[in-house]
Amino acid sequence: MPSTNRSSPSSLLENPLRTNLTTTKYPLLKTGNNFLEKQMNVLILGAGGREYSIGLALKKDENVEKIYFAPGNGATDELGENLRISDFTALADFVEANGVDLTIVGPEGPLVDGVVDVFEARGLTIFGPSAKAAQLEGSKIFMKNFLARHNVPTAAYIETDSLQDAYKFIETLEAPIVVKADGLCGGKGVIIAQSQDEAKKAAGEMLSGNSFGEAGTSIVVEEFLDGYELSVFAICDGEDYVVLPAAQDHKKLLNNDEGPNTGGMGAYAPTPLVNDEIYAKLDERVIVPTLEGMKAEGMPFKGVLFIGVMVVNGEPIILEYNVRFGDPECEELMPLLKSPASELFYKAATGDLKNINIEFHDKYAVGVVMASKDYPYKSSPMAEIIVDDIYHEDLNEHAHISYAGVTRGEDGKLYASGGRVLVCVGLGDSIAQAQKRAYMLVGQIHFAGKQCRTDIAYQAL
Ligand code: AMP
Ligand code: GLY
């Protein structure tokens, strides 16, 4: 058991919770005296597969009584109750009136818009960063300048709103060259230009507001990093943190990482591409200086710090921060969590992570996204989802669906309603076994125009 005093960077380093995989049985909330004395009610904000998977983890958690989703999707109503409330004050009213003990925020939008600030001003317990801290994702310029201030390794860059300065910097770089819009663009604001001319064109289109409107009127231009990409998640309470098993996402639409970028077509965890040395470098060079820096700048970070890492010649370099779980990474990480999700989120939200023993299953998870026909180009017509009866015991026990872009029809059936429709998650003692189960489940699911990659986890096999 690590010491509980981990408030300084050196103590954080001596006692990284990540390595705290003890077999101690943690106390149930009902019996623990440092936790709730009753089962809790939880509200999850968001509508995707990420939020479904958090709901599924909480559904299996004996510490949880009732789950609400706002707005949720066509399948989350099987896990709890969907609410049609989006206004933050009205959500806080609902939470107060209905005895909700914990709110978990899925997507970045409400975080950047200050939902945590509204809830905390009313003394409500909520998992996620303040609007100020959410700038780590809300503004790439803020994030890059923060990394530079705190000596966290990242690609060489300039931030500018001047086309002339952008051109000058582009001329010093070799292609490929990366051009990024400053603000939130739903994952589309990054252009990897294959020549200086293409980079100049992208910068011009962003700065004129033609590509991404206001979000692109300031930009970051940076050097291209050539390596392999990881998704690393630290659950933080402002002071302490727990690192989850590292995952790998597959951002491109097609096999072999070809085609356009997407929100992610599949992921797996833990990835063998991370060793103890890389974890240690991440702790020392990235997570500790970031949490200390956020605290020192008056915006302690609470919530999920999603670290987009490029490993270049064994060195982890930061591509970006997000302030929420990755989707589809969350769908693989939630089932790997052996300790109750309720305890992890509640203790992070209440600044109590020093009093937690987090355990993970000694297993692998592979998630394959099934997307609708025209994803990511345009919306697709609704299509009924048919899931074959599953007789295979292996599949029933070791695979499941996390629903995302689905709507429940008036006939009670589920329809694919666009984008990423669902994620088939397989668990196993090896990545190959987890992958096999995920794809067996894919084979049981049918809807018109379905598409998926057939090589998820290839880098690990
Ligand atoms: P971001 O939204 O910054 O994570 O960028 C989206 C994707 O673009 C990342 O997941 C990477 O695959 C890629 N990318 C972003 N910045 C770089 C870079 N400097 N070098 C190489 N690839 C990058
Ligand atoms: N899967 C990457 C993301 O959620 O941004």
GROMACS .gro file of C-alpha atoms in nm, residues 35-238:
model
  204
   35PHE     CA    1  -1.727   0.642   0.163
   36LEU     CA    2  -2.102   0.657   0.109
   37GLU     CA    3  -2.311   0.471   0.361
   38LYS     CA    4  -2.562   0.369   0.098
   39GLN     CA    5  -2.585   0.258  -0.261
   40MET     CA    6  -2.543   0.553  -0.491
   41ASN     CA    7  -2.738   0.704  -0.774
   42VAL     CA    8  -2.528   0.816  -1.067
   43LEU     CA    9  -2.592   1.050  -1.360
   44ILE     CA   10  -2.384   1.006  -1.676
   45LEU     CA   11  -2.370   1.293  -1.924
   46GLY     CA   12  -2.329   1.194  -2.289
   47ALA     CA   13  -2.474   0.971  -2.557
   48GLY     CA   14  -2.199   0.755  -2.699
   49GLY     CA   15  -2.048   0.410  -2.661
   50ARG     CA   16  -1.815   0.558  -2.402
   51GLU     CA   17  -2.107   0.654  -2.180
   52TYR     CA   18  -2.279   0.320  -2.244
   53SER     CA   19  -1.965   0.137  -2.128
   54ILE     CA   20  -1.940   0.345  -1.810
   55GLY     CA   21  -2.308   0.269  -1.751
   56LEU     CA   22  -2.249  -0.102  -1.806
   57ALA     CA   23  -1.965  -0.102  -1.552
   58LEU     CA   24  -2.187   0.077  -1.300
   59LYS     CA   25  -2.479  -0.155  -1.372
   60LYS     CA   26  -2.267  -0.450  -1.259
   61ASP     CA   27  -2.146  -0.259  -0.954
   62GLU     CA   28  -2.329  -0.354  -0.637
   63ASN     CA   29  -2.261  -0.010  -0.493
   64VAL     CA   30  -2.487   0.151  -0.751
   65GLU     CA   31  -2.863   0.168  -0.725
   66LYS     CA   32  -2.988   0.380  -1.011
   67ILE     CA   33  -2.826   0.519  -1.325
   68TYR     CA   34  -2.949   0.817  -1.523
   69PHE     CA   35  -2.820   0.926  -1.862
   70ALA     CA   36  -2.851   1.271  -2.015
   71PRO     CA   37  -2.928   1.238  -2.294
   72GLY     CA   38  -2.813   0.876  -2.334
   73ASN     CA   39  -2.887   0.678  -2.649
   74GLY     CA   40  -3.142   0.425  -2.772
   75ALA     CA   41  -2.980   0.145  -2.570
   76THR     CA   42  -2.880   0.317  -2.245
   77ASP     CA   43  -3.245   0.296  -2.144
   78GLU     CA   44  -3.173  -0.072  -2.075
   79LEU     CA   45  -2.914   0.026  -1.816
   80GLY     CA   46  -3.098   0.315  -1.658
   81GLU     CA   47  -3.322   0.608  -1.734
   82ASN     CA   48  -3.262   0.857  -2.013
   83LEU     CA   49  -3.327   1.223  -1.931
   84ARG     CA   50  -3.410   1.491  -2.182
   85ILE     CA   51  -3.236   1.769  -1.996
   86SER     CA   52  -2.937   1.955  -2.133
   87ASP     CA   53  -2.931   2.286  -1.948
   88PHE     CA   54  -2.667   2.263  -1.671
   89THR     CA   55  -2.880   2.439  -1.409
   90ALA     CA   56  -3.177   2.215  -1.487
   91LEU     CA   57  -2.947   1.910  -1.459
   92ALA     CA   58  -2.823   2.030  -1.121
   93ASP     CA   59  -3.186   2.080  -1.012
   94PHE     CA   60  -3.262   1.722  -1.115
   95VAL     CA   61  -2.958   1.591  -0.928
   96GLU     CA   62  -3.065   1.769  -0.610
   97ALA     CA   63  -3.427   1.665  -0.638
   98ASN     CA   64  -3.352   1.298  -0.711
   99GLY     CA   65  -3.070   1.222  -0.471
  100VAL     CA   66  -2.801   1.172  -0.734
  101ASP     CA   67  -2.473   1.120  -0.549
  102LEU     CA   68  -2.231   1.143  -0.841
  103THR     CA   69  -2.234   1.288  -1.192
  104ILE     CA   70  -1.984   1.161  -1.450
  105VAL     CA   71  -1.922   1.372  -1.759
  106GLY     CA   72  -1.843   1.175  -2.077
  107PRO     CA   73  -1.772   1.423  -2.359
  108GLU     CA   74  -1.553   1.733  -2.370
  109GLY     CA   75  -1.828   1.975  -2.481
  110PRO     CA   76  -2.003   2.019  -2.143
  111LEU     CA   77  -1.667   2.028  -1.965
  112VAL     CA   78  -1.535   2.311  -2.178
  113ASP     CA   79  -1.873   2.483  -2.131
  114GLY     CA   80  -1.839   2.469  -1.752
  115VAL     CA   81  -2.081   2.202  -1.629
  116VAL     CA   82  -1.841   2.112  -1.347
  117ASP     CA   83  -1.827   2.473  -1.230
  118VAL     CA   84  -2.207   2.496  -1.221
  119PHE     CA   85  -2.238   2.172  -1.021
  120GLU     CA   86  -1.956   2.249  -0.780
  121ALA     CA   87  -2.090   2.595  -0.705
  122ARG     CA   88  -2.394   2.411  -0.571
  123GLY     CA   89  -2.191   2.160  -0.371
  124LEU     CA   90  -2.270   1.866  -0.603
  125THR     CA   91  -2.021   1.584  -0.661
  126ILE     CA   92  -1.913   1.565  -1.025
  127PHE     CA   93  -1.630   1.383  -1.202
  128GLY     CA   94  -1.454   1.603  -1.456
  129PRO     CA   95  -1.234   1.912  -1.482
  130SER     CA   96  -1.344   2.273  -1.441
  131ALA     CA   97  -1.386   2.485  -1.754
  132LYS     CA   98  -1.048   2.642  -1.687
  133ALA     CA   99  -0.875   2.304  -1.660
  134ALA     CA  100  -1.067   2.175  -1.964
  135GLN     CA  101  -0.877   2.426  -2.176
  136LEU     CA  102  -0.615   2.153  -2.199
  137GLU     CA  103  -0.845   2.007  -2.462
  138GLY     CA  104  -1.053   2.315  -2.553
  139SER     CA  105  -0.757   2.510  -2.686
  140LYS     CA  106  -0.461   2.349  -2.858
  141ILE     CA  107  -0.269   2.673  -2.814
  142PHE     CA  108  -0.332   2.669  -2.438
  143MET     CA  109  -0.224   2.304  -2.427
  144LYS     CA  110   0.094   2.353  -2.632
  145ASN     CA  111   0.198   2.661  -2.433
  146PHE     CA  112   0.126   2.478  -2.107
  147LEU     CA  113   0.344   2.185  -2.218
  148ALA     CA  114   0.622   2.427  -2.309
  149ARG     CA  115   0.594   2.613  -1.975
  150HIS     CA  116   0.627   2.288  -1.784
  151ASN     CA  117   0.889   2.120  -2.004
  152VAL     CA  118   0.665   1.834  -2.105
  153PRO     CA  119   0.804   1.683  -2.428
  154THR     CA  120   0.596   1.774  -2.734
  155ALA     CA  121   0.649   1.840  -3.106
  156ALA     CA  122   0.820   2.171  -3.199
  157TYR     CA  123   0.549   2.422  -3.293
  158ILE     CA  124   0.434   2.775  -3.334
  159GLU     CA  125   0.094   2.912  -3.249
  160THR     CA  126  -0.021   3.201  -3.457
  161ASP     CA  127  -0.309   3.389  -3.614
  162SER     CA  128  -0.079   3.532  -3.881
  163LEU     CA  129  -0.058   3.363  -4.218
  164GLN     CA  130   0.281   3.519  -4.275
  165ASP     CA  131   0.424   3.367  -3.955
  166ALA     CA  132   0.267   3.032  -4.040
  167TYR     CA  133   0.431   3.039  -4.386
  168LYS     CA  134   0.768   3.130  -4.236
  169PHE     CA  135   0.758   2.838  -3.991
  170ILE     CA  136   0.628   2.596  -4.255
  171GLU     CA  137   0.929   2.683  -4.471
  172THR     CA  138   1.160   2.563  -4.193
  173LEU     CA  139   0.992   2.219  -4.173
  174GLU     CA  140   1.017   1.909  -4.385
  175ALA     CA  141   0.694   1.742  -4.495
  176PRO     CA  142   0.479   1.593  -4.358
  177ILE     CA  143   0.377   1.903  -4.164
  178VAL     CA  144   0.094   1.917  -3.912
  179VAL     CA  145  -0.154   2.207  -3.905
  180LYS     CA  146  -0.413   2.222  -3.626
  181ALA     CA  147  -0.708   2.448  -3.558
  182ASP     CA  148  -0.698   2.589  -3.205
  183GLY     CA  149  -1.052   2.510  -3.089
  184LEU     CA  150  -1.277   2.204  -3.066
  185CYS     CA  151  -1.356   2.062  -3.410
  186GLY     CA  152  -1.508   1.727  -3.324
  187GLY     CA  153  -1.180   1.550  -3.394
  188LYS     CA  154  -1.145   1.694  -3.744
  189GLY     CA  155  -0.922   1.996  -3.685
  190VAL     CA  156  -0.588   1.833  -3.765
  191ILE     CA  157  -0.439   1.830  -4.116
  192ILE     CA  158  -0.129   1.628  -4.194
  193ALA     CA  159   0.004   1.801  -4.503
  194GLN     CA  160   0.228   1.608  -4.740
  195SER     CA  161   0.412   1.914  -4.871
  196GLN     CA  162   0.492   2.268  -4.765
  197ASP     CA  163   0.244   2.395  -5.023
  198GLU     CA  164  -0.032   2.176  -4.885
  199ALA     CA  165   0.049   2.295  -4.532
  200LYS     CA  166   0.032   2.658  -4.644
  201LYS     CA  167  -0.302   2.596  -4.810
  202ALA     CA  168  -0.442   2.430  -4.495
  203ALA     CA  169  -0.315   2.715  -4.277
  204GLY     CA  170  -0.470   2.971  -4.515
  205GLU     CA  171  -0.805   2.797  -4.517
  206MET     CA  172  -0.813   2.765  -4.137
  207LEU     CA  173  -0.705   3.122  -4.067
  208SER     CA  174  -0.962   3.264  -4.307
  209GLY     CA  175  -1.231   3.078  -4.112
  210ASN     CA  176  -1.321   2.869  -4.418
  211SER     CA  177  -1.234   2.528  -4.273
  212PHE     CA  178  -1.344   2.535  -3.910
  213GLY     CA  179  -1.497   2.877  -3.853
  214GLU     CA  180  -1.398   3.048  -3.528
  215ALA     CA  181  -1.221   2.733  -3.400
  216GLY     CA  182  -0.957   2.776  -3.672
  217THR     CA  183  -0.884   3.147  -3.665
  218SER     CA  184  -0.579   3.070  -3.452
  219ILE     CA  185  -0.367   2.770  -3.542
  220VAL     CA  186  -0.080   2.552  -3.432
  221VAL     CA  187   0.176   2.442  -3.691
  222GLU     CA  188   0.404   2.163  -3.575
  223GLU     CA  189   0.661   1.909  -3.680
  224PHE     CA  190   0.543   1.561  -3.772
  225LEU     CA  191   0.631   1.289  -3.523
  226ASP     CA  192   0.706   0.949  -3.668
  227GLY     CA  193   0.640   0.667  -3.424
  228TYR     CA  194   0.356   0.467  -3.276
  229GLU     CA  195   0.062   0.619  -3.100
  230LEU     CA  196  -0.076   0.532  -2.756
  231SER     CA  197  -0.374   0.643  -2.552
  232VAL     CA  198  -0.286   0.675  -2.186
  233PHE     CA  199  -0.545   0.767  -1.925
  234ALA     CA  200  -0.476   0.906  -1.579
  235ILE     CA  201  -0.771   0.936  -1.343
  236CYS     CA  202  -0.694   1.242  -1.131
  237ASP     CA  203  -0.843   1.401  -0.821
  238GLY     CA  204  -0.647   1.727  -0.837
   0.00000   0.00000   0.00000
